[in-house]
Coordinates of C-alpha atoms and ligand atoms in Angstrom, one line a residue:
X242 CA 0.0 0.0 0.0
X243 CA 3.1 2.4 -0.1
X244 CA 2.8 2.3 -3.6
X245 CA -0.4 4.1 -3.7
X246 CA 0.9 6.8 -1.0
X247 CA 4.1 7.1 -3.5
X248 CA 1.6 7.6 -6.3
X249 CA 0.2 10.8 -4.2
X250 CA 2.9 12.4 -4.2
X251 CA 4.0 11.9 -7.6
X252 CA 0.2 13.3 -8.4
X253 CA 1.2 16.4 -5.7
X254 CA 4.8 16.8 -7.1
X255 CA 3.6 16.9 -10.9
X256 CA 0.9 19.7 -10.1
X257 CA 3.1 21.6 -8.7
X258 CA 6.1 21.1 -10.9
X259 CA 2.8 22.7 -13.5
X260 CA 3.1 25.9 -15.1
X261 CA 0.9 28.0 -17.0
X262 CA 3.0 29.9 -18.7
X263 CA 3.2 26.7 -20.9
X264 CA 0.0 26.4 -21.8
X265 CA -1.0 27.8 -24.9
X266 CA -4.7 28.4 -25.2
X267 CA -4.5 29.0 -21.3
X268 CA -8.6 28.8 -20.6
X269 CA -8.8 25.7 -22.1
X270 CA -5.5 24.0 -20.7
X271 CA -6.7 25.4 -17.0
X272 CA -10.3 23.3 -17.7
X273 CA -8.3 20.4 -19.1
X274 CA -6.1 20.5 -16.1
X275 CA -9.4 20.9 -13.8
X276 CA -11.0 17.5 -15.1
X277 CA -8.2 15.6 -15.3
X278 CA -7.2 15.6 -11.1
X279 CA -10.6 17.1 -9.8
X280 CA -13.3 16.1 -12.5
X281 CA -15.6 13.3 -11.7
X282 CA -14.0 10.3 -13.3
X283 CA -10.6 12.7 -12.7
X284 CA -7.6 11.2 -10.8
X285 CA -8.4 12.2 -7.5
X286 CA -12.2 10.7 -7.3
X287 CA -10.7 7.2 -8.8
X288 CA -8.1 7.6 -6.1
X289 CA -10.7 7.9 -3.3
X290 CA -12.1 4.9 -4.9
X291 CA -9.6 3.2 -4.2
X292 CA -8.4 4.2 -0.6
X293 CA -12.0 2.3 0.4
X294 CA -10.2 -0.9 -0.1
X295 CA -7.5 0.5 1.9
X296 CA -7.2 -1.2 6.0
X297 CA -8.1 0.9 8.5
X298 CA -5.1 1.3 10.1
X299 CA -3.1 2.6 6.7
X300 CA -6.8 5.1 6.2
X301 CA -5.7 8.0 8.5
X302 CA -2.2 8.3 6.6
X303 CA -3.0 8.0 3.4
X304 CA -6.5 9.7 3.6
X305 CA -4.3 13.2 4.9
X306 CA -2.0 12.2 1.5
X307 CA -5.1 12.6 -0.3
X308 CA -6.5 15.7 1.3
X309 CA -3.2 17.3 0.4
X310 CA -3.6 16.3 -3.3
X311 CA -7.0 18.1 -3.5
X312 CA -5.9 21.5 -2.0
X313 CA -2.8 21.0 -4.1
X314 CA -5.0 20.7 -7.4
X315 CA -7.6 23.5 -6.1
X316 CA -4.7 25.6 -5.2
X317 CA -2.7 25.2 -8.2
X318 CA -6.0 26.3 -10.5
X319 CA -6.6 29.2 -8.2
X320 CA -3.2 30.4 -9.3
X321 CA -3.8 29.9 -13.0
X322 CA -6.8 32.1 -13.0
X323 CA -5.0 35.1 -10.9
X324 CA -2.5 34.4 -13.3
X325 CA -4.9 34.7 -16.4
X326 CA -6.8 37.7 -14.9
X327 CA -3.5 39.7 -14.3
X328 CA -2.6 39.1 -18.0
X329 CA -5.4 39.9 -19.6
X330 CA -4.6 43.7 -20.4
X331 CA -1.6 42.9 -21.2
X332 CA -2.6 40.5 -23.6
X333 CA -5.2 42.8 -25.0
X334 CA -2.4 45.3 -25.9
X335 CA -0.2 42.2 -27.8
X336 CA -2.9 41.6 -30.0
X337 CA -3.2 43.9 -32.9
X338 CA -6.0 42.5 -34.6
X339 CA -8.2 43.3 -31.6
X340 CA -10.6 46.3 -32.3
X341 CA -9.5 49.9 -30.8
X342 CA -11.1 52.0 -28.2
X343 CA -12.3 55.0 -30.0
X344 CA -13.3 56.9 -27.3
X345 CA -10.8 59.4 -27.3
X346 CA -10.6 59.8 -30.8
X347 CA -8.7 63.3 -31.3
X348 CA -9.6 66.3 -33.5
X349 CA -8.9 69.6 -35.0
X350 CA -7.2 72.6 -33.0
X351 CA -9.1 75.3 -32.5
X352 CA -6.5 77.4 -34.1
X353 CA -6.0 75.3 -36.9
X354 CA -10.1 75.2 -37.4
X355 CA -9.6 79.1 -37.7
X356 CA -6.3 79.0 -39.6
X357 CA -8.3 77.0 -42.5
X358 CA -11.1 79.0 -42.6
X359 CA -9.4 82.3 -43.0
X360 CA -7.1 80.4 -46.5
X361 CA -10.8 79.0 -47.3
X362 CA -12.3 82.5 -47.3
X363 CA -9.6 84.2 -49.3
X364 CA -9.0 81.0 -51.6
X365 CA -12.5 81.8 -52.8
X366 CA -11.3 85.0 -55.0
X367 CA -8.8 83.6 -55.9
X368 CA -5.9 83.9 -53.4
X369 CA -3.1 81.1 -53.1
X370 CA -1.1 80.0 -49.8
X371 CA 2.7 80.7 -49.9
X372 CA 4.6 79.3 -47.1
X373 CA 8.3 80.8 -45.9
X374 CA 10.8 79.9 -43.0
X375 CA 10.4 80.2 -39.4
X376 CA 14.0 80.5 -39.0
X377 CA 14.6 83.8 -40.8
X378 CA 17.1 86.4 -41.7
X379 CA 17.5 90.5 -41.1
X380 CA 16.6 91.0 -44.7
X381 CA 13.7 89.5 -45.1
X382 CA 11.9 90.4 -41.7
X383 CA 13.4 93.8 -41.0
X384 CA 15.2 95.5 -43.7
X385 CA 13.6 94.9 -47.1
X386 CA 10.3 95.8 -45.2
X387 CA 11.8 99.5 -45.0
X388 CA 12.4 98.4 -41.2
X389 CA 14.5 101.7 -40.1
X390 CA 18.1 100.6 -38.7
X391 CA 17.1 101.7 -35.5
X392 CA 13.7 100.7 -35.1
X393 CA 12.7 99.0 -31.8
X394 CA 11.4 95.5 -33.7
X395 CA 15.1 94.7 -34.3
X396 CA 15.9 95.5 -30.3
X397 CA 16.9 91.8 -28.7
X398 CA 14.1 92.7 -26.2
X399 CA 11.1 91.9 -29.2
X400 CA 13.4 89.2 -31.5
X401 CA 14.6 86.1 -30.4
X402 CA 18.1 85.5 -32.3
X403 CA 19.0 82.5 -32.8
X404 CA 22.8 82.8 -32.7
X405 CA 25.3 85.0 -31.4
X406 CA 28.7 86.4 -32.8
X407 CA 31.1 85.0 -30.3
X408 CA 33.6 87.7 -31.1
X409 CA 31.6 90.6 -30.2
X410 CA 29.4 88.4 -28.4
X411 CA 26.0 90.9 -30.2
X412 CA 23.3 88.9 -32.3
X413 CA 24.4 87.8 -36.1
X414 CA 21.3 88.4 -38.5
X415 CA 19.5 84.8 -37.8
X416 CA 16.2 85.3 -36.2
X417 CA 12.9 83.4 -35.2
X418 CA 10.3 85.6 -37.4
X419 CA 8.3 87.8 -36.1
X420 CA 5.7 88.2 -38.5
X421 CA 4.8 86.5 -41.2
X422 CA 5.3 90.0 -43.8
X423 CA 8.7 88.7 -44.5
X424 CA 7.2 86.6 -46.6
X425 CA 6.0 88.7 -48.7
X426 CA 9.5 89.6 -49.6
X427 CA 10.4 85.7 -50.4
X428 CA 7.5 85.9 -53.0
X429 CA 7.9 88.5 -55.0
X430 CA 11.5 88.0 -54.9
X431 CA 10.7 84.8 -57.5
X432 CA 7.3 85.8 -58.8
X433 CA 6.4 88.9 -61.0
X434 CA 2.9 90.3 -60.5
X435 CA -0.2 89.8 -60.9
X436 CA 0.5 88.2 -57.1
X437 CA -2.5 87.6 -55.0
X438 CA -1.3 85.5 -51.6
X439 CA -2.1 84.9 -48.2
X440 CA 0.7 83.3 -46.2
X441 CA -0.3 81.1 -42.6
X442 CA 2.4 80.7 -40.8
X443 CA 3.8 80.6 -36.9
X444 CA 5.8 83.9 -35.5
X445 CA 7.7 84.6 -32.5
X446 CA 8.3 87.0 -30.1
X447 CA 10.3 87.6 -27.0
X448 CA 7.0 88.2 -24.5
X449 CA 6.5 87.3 -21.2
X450 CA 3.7 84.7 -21.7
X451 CA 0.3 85.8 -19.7
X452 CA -3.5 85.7 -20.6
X453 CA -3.1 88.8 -23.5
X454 CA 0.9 87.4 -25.1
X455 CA 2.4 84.9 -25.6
X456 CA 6.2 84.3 -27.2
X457 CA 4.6 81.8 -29.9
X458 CA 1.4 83.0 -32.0
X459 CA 0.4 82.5 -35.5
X460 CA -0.6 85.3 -38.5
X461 CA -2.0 85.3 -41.7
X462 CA -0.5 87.5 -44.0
X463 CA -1.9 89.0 -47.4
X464 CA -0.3 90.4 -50.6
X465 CA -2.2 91.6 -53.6
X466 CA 0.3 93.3 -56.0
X467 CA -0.8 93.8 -60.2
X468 CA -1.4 96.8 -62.3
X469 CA -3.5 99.6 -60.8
X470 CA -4.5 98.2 -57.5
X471 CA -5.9 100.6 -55.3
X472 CA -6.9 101.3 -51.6
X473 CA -10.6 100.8 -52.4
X474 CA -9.3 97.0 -53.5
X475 CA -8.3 96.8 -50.1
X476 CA -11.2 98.1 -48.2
X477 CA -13.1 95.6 -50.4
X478 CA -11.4 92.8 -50.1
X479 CA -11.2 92.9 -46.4
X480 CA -14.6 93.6 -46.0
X481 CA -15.5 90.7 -47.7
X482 CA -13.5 88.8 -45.8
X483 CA -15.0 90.4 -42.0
X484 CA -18.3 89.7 -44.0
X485 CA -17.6 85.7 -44.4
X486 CA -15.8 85.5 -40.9
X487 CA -18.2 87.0 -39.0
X488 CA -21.4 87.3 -40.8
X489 CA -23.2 89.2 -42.9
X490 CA -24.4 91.5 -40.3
X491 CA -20.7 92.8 -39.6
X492 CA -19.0 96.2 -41.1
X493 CA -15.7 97.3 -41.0
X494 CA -14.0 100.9 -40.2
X495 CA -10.5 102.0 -40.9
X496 CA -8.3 104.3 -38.6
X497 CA -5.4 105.5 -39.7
X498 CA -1.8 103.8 -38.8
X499 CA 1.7 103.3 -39.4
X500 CA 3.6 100.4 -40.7
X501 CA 7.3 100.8 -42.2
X502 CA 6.4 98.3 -45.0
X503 CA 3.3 100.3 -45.8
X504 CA 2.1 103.7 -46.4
X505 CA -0.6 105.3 -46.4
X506 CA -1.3 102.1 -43.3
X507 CA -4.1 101.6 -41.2
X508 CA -6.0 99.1 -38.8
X509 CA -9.3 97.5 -39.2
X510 CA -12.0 97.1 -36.6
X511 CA -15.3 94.8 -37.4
X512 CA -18.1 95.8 -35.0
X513 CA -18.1 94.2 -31.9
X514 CA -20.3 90.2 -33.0
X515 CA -20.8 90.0 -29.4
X516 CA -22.8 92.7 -28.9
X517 CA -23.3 94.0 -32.5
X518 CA -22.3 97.5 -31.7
X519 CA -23.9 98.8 -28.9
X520 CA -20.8 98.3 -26.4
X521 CA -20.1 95.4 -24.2
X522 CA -16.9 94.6 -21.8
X523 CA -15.2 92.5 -24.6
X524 CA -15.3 95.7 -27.1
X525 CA -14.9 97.7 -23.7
X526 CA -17.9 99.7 -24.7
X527 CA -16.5 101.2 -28.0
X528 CA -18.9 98.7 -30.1
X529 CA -15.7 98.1 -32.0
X530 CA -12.8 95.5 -32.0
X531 CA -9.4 95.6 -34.0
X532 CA -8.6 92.9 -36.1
X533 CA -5.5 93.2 -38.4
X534 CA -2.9 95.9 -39.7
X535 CA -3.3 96.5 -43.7
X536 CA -1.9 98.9 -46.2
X537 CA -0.7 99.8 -49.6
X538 CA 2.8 98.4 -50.2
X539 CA 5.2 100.6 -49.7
X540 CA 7.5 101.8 -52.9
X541 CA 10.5 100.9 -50.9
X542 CA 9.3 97.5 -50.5
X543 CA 8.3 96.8 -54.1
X544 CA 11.8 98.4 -55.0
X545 CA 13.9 95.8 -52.6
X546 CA 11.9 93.3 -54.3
X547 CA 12.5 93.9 -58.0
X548 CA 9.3 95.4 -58.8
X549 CA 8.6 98.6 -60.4
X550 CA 6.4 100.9 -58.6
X551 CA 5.5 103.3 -61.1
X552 CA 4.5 100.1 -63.0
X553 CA 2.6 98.3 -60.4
X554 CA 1.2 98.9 -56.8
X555 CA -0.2 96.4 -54.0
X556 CA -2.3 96.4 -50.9
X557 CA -0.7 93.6 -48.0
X558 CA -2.5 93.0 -44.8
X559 CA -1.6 90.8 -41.5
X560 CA -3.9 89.4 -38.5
X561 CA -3.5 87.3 -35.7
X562 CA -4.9 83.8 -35.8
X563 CA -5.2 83.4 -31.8
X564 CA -7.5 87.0 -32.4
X565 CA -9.7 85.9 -34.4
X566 CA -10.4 82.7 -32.9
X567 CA -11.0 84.7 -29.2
X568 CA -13.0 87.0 -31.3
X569 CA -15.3 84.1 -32.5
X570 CA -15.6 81.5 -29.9
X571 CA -15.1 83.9 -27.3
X572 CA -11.9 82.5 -25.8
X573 CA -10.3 84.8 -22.9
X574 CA -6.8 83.6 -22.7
X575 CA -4.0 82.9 -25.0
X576 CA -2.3 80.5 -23.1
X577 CA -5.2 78.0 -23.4
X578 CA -4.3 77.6 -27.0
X579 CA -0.8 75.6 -26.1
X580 CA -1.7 73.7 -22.7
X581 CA -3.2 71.5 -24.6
X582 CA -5.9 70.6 -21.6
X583 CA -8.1 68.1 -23.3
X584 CA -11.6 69.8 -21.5
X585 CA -11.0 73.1 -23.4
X586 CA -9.7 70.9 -26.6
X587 CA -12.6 69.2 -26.7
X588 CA -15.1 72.3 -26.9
X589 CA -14.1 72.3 -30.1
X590 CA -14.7 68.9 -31.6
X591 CA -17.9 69.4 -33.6
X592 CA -16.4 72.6 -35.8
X593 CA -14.7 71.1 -38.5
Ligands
LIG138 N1 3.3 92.5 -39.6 C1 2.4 93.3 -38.8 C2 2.4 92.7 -37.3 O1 3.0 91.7 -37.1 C3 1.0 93.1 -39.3 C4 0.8 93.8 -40.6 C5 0.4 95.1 -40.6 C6 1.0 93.1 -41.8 C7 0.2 95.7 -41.8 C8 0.8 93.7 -43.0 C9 0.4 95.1 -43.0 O2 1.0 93.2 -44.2 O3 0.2 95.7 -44.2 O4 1.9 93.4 -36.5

């Protein structure tokens, strides 16, 4: 009767010598393992058919032999399924061909909602996008745009530069841009009129970042240059423009300004789409809010470019992307736009 105690515990000794990390299809080896030792015609039930034959006096012995075989099975199946449970995201994850959770599907940015409406808008008379480098030089953003030597724009406090003369340890002419207008330059540099652009793009500026600047914002910037263009093109175009932005309610002054690159300049104001003129806190009660900088290019400019201006003249304007889109959707501080916190994201899912 040893033989059938030595038989226990090569039953015992086996389960626990078992590993799951063997098994292949691990729910159905786990079952498989189940019926064999604890089913009903399984090893253990034939064994307690057998210890009945056993003599008494061997029945205390081999019956705790037993015992330990069951919790040893029931054990050992316990630890499969923690095992199985613990894997399962895991496994999830290894296999590709299960479906994806779409629940946090992303979407548009806000700005780039607005960014793409503004080229949509001007696309449709016939403007085209030019693009230009973020990483600029003196030329093109301060000088060719009749940028005096001495004027404040090129003072290290408003430009980033992006390398320093280590001689003379003073900034070398390499610059983040900081508006889009140089552009302009880079276009009719290799393109002779009729030009009609607009030209998206991200600018820099050394600000303090806080609710009303921040060092990283984005324009759009507009150039019309042919044959007898004229300030009343301009007023037109840009009203158009207010007129498919903000509806077909909104109208448009002019004040006089001043821009080096343009001349005669001036900024535009819509009236205020929040409280459609009569005054509120977000127009501060004027019934007006300022939208972009425009003009008529300046001769200089046309000159450093290689175009004639007794031959040809042009109107260029410039806004603020992060304006417009507070201006529409009534957003009160820039620095929402580049936290990327997914509950203001998110407010702007359904505008495509
Ligand atoms: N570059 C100007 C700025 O960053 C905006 C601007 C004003 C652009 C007048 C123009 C313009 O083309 O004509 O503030």
């Amino acid at each position: 009767m040893n033989s059938l105690k030595e038989k226990i515990q090569a039953y015992i000794d086996d389960i626990q010598a078992t590993s799951i990390e063997n098994f292949q299809d691990k729910a159905a080896n786990i079952e498989m393992f189940r019926v064999k030792y604890l089913g009903k015609k399984g090893i253990i039930s034939e064994l307690f058919e057998q210890f009945k034959a056993v003599p008494n006096e061997e029945k205390k012995d081999l019956g705790k032999a037993l015992n330990l075989l069951k919790a040893a099975a029931t054990e050992k199946i316990e630890e499969f399924k923690a095992f199985v449970e613990e894997h399962q995201v895991q496994d999830r994850t290894d296999d590709l061909t299960m479906p994806t959770d779409f629940s946090e599907l992303g979407s548009r940015h806000v700005l780039s909602v607005v960014m793409n409406e503004i080229i949509d808008i001007f696309s449709r008379i016939g403007f085209t996008v030019a693009d230009g480098p973020e990483i600029e030089d003196d030329y093109h953003v301060f000088t060719a745009l009749n940028f005096a030597l001495d004027h404040p724009a090129r003072d290290m406090q408003d430009t980033f530069f992006v390398e320093k003369d280590p001689e003379v340890n003073k900034p070398t002419d390499v610059l983040l841009r900081t508006h889009t207008s140089g552009v302009q330059v880079r276009v009719m540099e290799r393109q002779a009129p009729p030009i009609r652009v607009i030209m998206p793009g991200r600018v820099f500026r050394n600000e303090a970042i806080s609710a009303r600047a921040h060092c990283i914002f984005h324009q759009v910037e507009g150039l019309y240059v042919d044959k007898k263009v004229s300030f009343a093109d301009l007023k037109q175009t840009l009203l158009y423009f207010a007129k498919e932005m903000f509806g077909e309610q909104t109208q448009v002054r002019l004040r006089p300004s001043y821009f080096p690159f343009t001349e005669p300049s001036a900024e535009m104001d819509i009236s205020c789409n929040i409280c459609g003129g009569k005054g509120c806190n977000i127009c501060k009660g004027t019934g007006w809010l300022e939208i972009l900088g425009c003009g008529m290019v300046d001769p200089n400019v046309l000159k450093a470019c290689g175009i004639d201006p007794n031959e040809y003249t042009g109107f260029a304007f410039g806004m603020g992307v992060e304006r417009m889109a507070m201006l529409k959707y009534q957003i009160r501080d820039l620095r929402l736009y580049f936290e990327n916190d997914l509950r203001f994201l998110k407010q702007f899912e359904a505008i495509v």
